[in-house]
Amino acid sequence: MDISDVRGWFPILDQTINGYPLAYLDSAASAQKPIQVIEAIKQYYEQDHANVHRGVHTLGSRATEAYEGARAKVAHFIHAKRVEEVIFTRGTTSSINLVASSYARAVCKEGDEIVISAMEHHSNLLPWQQAAKATGAVLKYIPLEADGTFTMEAVENTITQRTKIVAVSHISNVLGIANPVKQIAAIAHRHGAVVMVDGAQSIAHTKVDVQALDCDFYVFSGHKMCGPTGIGVLYGKKAHLDQMEPSEYGGEMIADVGLYDATWKELPWKFEGGTPIIAGAIGLGAAIDFLEQIGMDAIEAHDKQLTRYAVERMKRMESLTMYGPEEGRVGLVTFNMDAVHPHDLATVLDMHGVAIRAGHHCCQPLMRHLGVGATARASFYLYNTEADVDQFLLGLNKARTYFEDVESW
Ligand code: 7TS
């Protein structure tokens, strides 16, 4: 499948908004779904639905095969060593909470350290605040440069022998740049700490090899990579997952139940209490098939190229400030227009059929560091074209003229 004509597979993109073709530039918040994913979920509900891991009947077997088949697809996609190292969760936020409550509380003692950065999404920040409070661990921040990034020297200086966990994003949802997580993992391991990588943004744009990165945990959401909402993944090295307590107790996750005690199933099911997210996992499996047919290298090259195309043209516009480093943005650009609130800007762009995000992007500490309350953000994915970017640029120009006129009233 060639990336230049994938757009046709996304039914939602074939519509007009306020009289303009839809230019969807908000995939960093959530990506659109190709027909293959929609059909896979439809087929499951129309023909194969039953609960998993229990029925001996045909539908039960089909559903179980499809659900466990999706797990195998995820394991292959991220190059996990073992399929049972892939736990299905509700999404990135749930996965991080699971690690922060189950792993952190098992290993952190008073005075130990949890290291994160102020670049993190709230979902990779609040769970660690709570874990630190619950265990008496110290929450330490890798200091940021003026542009919001951090250096390896800063990482070296922050991680110590007391550090038990380092949690960082692979690609920032505000700056759009990738952190050197492989090197961070090496430093953490030298100090006896583990590394959890927030892959919510990276999983959609880059090839991820958890063994090559040598990360201990890697988490992501299905909905940012053309899969459904409500499904996500916690990858963890078996040795760590084995050590962790389940976060939910109930049906499905047990081996044997007595009146006062019980034992758990082996991995991965000990973390999947209750009827799991069957349709979500199947949809995620279909999304992986779709992305692999196009190829993650082609997707990354396309997304970077389109971002460069946008940034080069935005640089020529007066009154725009872009945030983050000049180079290395993978699929998004965060910016502000002088004297225009980003929400107003997003509203004017919507009037021209262009969907962007405005706000603090769930990164209030990073916003404060950058000295802004909110920003606008345009994000690009495999189905976007230069025509989408041109429509966006035209919208920006119209917004500038509009607000200049308003100012002179
Ligand atoms: N981590 C990062 C880096 C993210 O970008 C997001 C979502 C999350 C964690 C949380 O993912 P969830 O699927 O559990 O919600 N980021 C965004 C965003 O940038 N705009 O909307 C959601």
PDB file of C-alpha atoms in Angstrom, residues 26 62 74 145 185 291 312 323 351-352 361 370 399:
ATOM      1  CA  ASP A  26      -5.229  16.979  15.334  1.00  0.00           C
ATOM      2  CA  ARG A  62     -13.118 -17.440  17.606  1.00  0.00           C
ATOM      3  CA  VAL A  74       1.302  -6.058  19.251  1.00  0.00           C
ATOM      4  CA  GLU A 145      16.706  23.945  28.653  1.00  0.00           C
ATOM      5  CA  ALA A 185      17.769   3.547  29.746  1.00  0.00           C
ATOM      6  CA  LEU A 291       0.343   0.438   9.537  1.00  0.00           C
ATOM      7  CA  GLU A 312       9.384  26.160   6.570  1.00  0.00           C
ATOM      8  CA  TYR A 323       8.052  26.271  20.375  1.00  0.00           C
ATOM      9  CA  MET A 351     -14.338  28.074  10.130  1.00  0.00           C
ATOM     10  CA  HIS A 352     -11.980  27.156   7.268  1.00  0.00           C
ATOM     11  CA  HIS A 361      -2.042  20.027  25.878  1.00  0.00           C
ATOM     12  CA  LEU A 370       7.890  28.096  28.097  1.00  0.00           C
ATOM     13  CA  ALA A 399      -6.867  34.619  11.009  1.00  0.00           C
TER      14      ALA A 399
END
